[in-house]
mmCIF file of C-alpha atoms in Angstrom:
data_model
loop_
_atom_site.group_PDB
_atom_site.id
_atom_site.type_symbol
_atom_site.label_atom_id
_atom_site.label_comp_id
_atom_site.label_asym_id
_atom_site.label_seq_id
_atom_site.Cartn_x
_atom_site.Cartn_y
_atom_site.Cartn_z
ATOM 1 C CA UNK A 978 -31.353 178.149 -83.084
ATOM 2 C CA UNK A 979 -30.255 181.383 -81.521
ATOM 3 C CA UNK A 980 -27.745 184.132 -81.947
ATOM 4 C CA UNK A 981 -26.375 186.781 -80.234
ATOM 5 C CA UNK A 982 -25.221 189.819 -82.893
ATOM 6 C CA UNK A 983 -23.029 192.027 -80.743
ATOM 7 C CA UNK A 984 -21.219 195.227 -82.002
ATOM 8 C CA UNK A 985 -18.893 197.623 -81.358
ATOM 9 C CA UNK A 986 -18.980 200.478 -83.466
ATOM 10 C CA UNK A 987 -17.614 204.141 -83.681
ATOM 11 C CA UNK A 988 -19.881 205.780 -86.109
ATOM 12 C CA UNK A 989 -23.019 203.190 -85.957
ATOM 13 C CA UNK A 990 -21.857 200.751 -88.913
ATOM 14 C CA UNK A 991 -21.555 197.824 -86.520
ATOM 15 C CA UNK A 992 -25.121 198.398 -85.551
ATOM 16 C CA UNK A 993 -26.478 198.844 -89.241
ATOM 17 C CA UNK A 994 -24.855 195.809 -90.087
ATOM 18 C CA UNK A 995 -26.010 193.807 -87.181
ATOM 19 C CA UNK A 996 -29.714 195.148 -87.842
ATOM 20 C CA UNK A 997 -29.383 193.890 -91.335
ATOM 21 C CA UNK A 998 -28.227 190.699 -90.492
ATOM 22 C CA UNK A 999 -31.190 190.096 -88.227
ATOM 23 C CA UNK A 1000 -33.800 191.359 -90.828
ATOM 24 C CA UNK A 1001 -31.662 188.824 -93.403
ATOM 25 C CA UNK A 1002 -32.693 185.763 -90.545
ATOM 26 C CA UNK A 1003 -36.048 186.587 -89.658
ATOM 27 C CA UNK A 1004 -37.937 183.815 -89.541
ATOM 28 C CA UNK A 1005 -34.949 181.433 -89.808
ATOM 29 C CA UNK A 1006 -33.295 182.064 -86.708
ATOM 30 C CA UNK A 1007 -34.361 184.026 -83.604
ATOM 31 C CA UNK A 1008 -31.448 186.878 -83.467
ATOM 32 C CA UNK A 1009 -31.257 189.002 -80.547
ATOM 33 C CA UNK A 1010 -28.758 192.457 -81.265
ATOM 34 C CA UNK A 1011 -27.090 194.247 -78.674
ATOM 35 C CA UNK A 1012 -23.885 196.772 -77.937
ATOM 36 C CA UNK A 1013 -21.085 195.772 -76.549
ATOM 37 C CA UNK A 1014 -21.328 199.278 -74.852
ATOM 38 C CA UNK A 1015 -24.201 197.515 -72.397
ATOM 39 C CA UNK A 1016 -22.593 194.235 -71.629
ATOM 40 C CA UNK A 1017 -20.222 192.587 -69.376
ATOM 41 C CA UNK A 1018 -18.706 188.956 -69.919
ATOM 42 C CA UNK A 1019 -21.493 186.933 -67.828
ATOM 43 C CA UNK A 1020 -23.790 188.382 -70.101
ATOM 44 C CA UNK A 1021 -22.155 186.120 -72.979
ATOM 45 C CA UNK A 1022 -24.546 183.711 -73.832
ATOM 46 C CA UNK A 1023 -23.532 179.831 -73.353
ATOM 47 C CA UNK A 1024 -26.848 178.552 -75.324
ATOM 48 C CA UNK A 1025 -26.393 180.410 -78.123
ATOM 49 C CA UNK A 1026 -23.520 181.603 -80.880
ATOM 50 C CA UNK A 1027 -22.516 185.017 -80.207
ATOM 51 C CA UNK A 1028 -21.549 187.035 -82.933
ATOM 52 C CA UNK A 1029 -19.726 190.086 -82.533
ATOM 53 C CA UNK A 1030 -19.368 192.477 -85.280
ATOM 54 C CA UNK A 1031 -16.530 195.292 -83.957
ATOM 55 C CA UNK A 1032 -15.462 197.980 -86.081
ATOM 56 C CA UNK A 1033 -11.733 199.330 -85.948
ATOM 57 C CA UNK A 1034 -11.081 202.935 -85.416
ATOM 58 C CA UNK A 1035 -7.693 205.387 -85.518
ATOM 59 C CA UNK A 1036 -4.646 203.573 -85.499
ATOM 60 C CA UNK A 1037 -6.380 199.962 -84.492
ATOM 61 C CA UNK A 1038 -8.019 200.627 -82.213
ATOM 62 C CA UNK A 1039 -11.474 199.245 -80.725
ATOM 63 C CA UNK A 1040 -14.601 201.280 -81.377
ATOM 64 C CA UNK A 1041 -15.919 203.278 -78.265
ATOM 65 C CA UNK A 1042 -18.904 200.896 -77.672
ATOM 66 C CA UNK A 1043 -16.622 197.723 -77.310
ATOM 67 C CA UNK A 1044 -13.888 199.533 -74.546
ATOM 68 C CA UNK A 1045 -16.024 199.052 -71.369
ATOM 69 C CA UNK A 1046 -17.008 195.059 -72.731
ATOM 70 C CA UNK A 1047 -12.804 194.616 -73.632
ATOM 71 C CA UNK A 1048 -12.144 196.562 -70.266
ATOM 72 C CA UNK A 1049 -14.454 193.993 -68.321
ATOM 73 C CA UNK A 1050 -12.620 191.106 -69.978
ATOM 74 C CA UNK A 1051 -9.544 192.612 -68.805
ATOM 75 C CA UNK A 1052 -10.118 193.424 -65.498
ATOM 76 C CA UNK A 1053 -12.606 189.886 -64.612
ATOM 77 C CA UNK A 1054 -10.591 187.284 -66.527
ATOM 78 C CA UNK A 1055 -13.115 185.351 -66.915
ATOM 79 C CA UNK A 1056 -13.430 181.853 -67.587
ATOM 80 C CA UNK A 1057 -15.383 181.662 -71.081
ATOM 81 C CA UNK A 1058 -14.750 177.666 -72.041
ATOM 82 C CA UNK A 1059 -19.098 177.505 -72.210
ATOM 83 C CA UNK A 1060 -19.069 180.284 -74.646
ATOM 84 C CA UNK A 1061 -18.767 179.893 -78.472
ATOM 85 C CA UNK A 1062 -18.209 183.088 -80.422
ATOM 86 C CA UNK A 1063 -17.815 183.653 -84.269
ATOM 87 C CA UNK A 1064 -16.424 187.478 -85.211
ATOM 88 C CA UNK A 1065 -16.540 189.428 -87.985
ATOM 89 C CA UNK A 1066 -14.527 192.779 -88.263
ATOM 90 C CA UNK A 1067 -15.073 196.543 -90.062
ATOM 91 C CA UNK A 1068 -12.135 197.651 -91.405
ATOM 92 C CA UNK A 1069 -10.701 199.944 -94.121
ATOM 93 C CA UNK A 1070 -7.033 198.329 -96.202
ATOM 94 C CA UNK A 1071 -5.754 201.891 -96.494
ATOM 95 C CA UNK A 1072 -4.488 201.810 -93.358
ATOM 96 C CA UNK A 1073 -2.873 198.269 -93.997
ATOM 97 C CA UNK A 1074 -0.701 198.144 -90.738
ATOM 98 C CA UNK A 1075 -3.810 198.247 -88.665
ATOM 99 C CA UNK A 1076 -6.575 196.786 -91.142
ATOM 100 C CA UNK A 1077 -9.487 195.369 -88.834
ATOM 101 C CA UNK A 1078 -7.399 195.290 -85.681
ATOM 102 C CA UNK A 1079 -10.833 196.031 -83.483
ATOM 103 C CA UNK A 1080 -11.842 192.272 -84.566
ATOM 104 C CA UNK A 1081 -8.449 190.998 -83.540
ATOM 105 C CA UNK A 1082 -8.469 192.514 -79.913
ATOM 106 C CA UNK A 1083 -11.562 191.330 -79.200
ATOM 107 C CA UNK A 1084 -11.087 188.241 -80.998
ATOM 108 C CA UNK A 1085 -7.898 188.064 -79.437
ATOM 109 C CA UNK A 1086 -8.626 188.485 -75.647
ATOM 110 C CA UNK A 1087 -11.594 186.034 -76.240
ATOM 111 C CA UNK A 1088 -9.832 182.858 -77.217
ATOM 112 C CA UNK A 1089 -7.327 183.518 -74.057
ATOM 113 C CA UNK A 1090 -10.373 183.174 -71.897
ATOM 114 C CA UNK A 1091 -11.089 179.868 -72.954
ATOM 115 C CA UNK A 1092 -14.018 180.987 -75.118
ATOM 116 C CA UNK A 1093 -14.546 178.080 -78.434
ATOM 117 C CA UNK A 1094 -14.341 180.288 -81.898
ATOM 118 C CA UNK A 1095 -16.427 178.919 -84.914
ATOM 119 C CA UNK A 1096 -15.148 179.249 -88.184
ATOM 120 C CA UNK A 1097 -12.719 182.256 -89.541
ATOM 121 C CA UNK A 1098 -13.342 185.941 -88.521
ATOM 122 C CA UNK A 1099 -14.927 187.768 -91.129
ATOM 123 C CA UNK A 1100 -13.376 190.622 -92.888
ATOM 124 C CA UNK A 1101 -14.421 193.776 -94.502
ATOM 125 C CA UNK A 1102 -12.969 196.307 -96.582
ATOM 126 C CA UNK A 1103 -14.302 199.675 -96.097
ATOM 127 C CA UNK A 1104 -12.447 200.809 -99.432
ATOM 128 C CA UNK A 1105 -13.429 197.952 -102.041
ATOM 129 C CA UNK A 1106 -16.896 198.191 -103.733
ATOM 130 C CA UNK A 1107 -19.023 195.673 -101.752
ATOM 131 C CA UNK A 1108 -21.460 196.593 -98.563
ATOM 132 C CA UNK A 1109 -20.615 195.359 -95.643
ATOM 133 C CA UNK A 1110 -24.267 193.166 -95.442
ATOM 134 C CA UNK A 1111 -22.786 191.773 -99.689
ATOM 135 C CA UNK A 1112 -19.709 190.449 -97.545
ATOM 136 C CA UNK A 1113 -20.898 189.352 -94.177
ATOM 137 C CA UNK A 1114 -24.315 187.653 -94.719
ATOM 138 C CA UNK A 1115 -22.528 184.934 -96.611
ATOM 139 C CA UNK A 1116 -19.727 184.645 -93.891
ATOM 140 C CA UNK A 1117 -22.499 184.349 -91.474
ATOM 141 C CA UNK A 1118 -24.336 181.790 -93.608
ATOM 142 C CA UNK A 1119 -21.079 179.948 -93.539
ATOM 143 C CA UNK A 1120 -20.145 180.211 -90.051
ATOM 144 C CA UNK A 1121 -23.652 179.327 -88.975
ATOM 145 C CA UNK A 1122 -23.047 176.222 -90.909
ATOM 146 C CA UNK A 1123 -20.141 175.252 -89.226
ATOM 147 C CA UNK A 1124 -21.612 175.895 -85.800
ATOM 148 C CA UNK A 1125 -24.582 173.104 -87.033
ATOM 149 C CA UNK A 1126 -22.534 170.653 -87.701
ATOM 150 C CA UNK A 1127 -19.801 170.951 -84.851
ATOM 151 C CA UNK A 1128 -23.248 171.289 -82.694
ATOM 152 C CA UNK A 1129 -24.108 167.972 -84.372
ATOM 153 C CA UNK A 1130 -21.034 166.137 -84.495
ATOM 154 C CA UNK A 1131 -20.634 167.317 -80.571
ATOM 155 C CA UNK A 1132 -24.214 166.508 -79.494
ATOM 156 C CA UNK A 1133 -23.570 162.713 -80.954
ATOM 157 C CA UNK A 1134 -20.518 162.261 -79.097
ATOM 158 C CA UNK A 1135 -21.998 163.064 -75.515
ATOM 159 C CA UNK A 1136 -25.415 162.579 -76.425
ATOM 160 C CA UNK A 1137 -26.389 166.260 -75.441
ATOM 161 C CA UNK A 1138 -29.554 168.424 -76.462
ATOM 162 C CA UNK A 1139 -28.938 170.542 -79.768
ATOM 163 C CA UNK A 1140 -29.153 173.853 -79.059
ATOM 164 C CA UNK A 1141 -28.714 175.319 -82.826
#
């Protein structure tokens, strides 16, 4: 099994957390991490989960590393039916009319290019008591779970190869 932990961040929290994450697999699952900053849709992978991790910044809106990846969306349209994604989001319930909107965006623009979400986005509230890696590591436990056995359930249908 292999995933793809992608962030967008502002102030390097999306990264942390992603670098946490991986050190939280090693050994279970190969984890490759990257910024959003450096990629462009065809670099979504279609053999493994991606998981993006995108902070929210001002009023709701996307960190500066995930712009040029949501402006390549944008612009490409891309069809992303071979991709599955699972997302989990940075955000901070004092500003409740925008809480985690950076998730949503991206989570957003992904499903209307065709791309196959697992589970429920994650959540995180900058302003409770818990670290981000006390909230998302069992999320990711979770959605990783779900991606086995839809991986399962799909590879007995069609008789396909298992790829997580």
């Amino acid at each position: 099994m292999q995933i793809h932990l992608l962030y967008g961040t502002e102030t390097g929290t999306a990264e942390i957390l992603c670098d946490d994450l991986k050190d939280e697999l090693d050994g279970e699952i190969e984890c490759v991490v990257q910024s959003l900053e450096d990629m462009g849709p065809a670099d979504l992978s279609t053999d493994a989960l991606n998981v993006f991790v995108v902070a929210t910044t001002g009023s709701g809106e996307l960190p500066f590393t995930a712009i040029p990846f949501f402006d390549k969306l944008q612009a490409e349209k891309p069809d992303l039916s071979n991709v599955q994604f699972a997302i989990f989001g940075l955000g901070d319930k004092t500003f409740a009319a925008t809480f985690n909107y950076g998730s949503q965006t991206i989570m957003d623009k992904l499903l209307e290019l065709n791309a196959k979400q697992v589970g429920t986005r994650g959540l995180f509230d900058a302003s409770g008591n818990e670290m981000p890696e006390e909230v998302a590591m069992p999320w990711l436990r979770e959605t990783l779970e779900a991606a086995s056995v839809s991986k399962a359930s799909t590879s007995e249908q069609t008789g396909a190869r298992q790829l997580w």
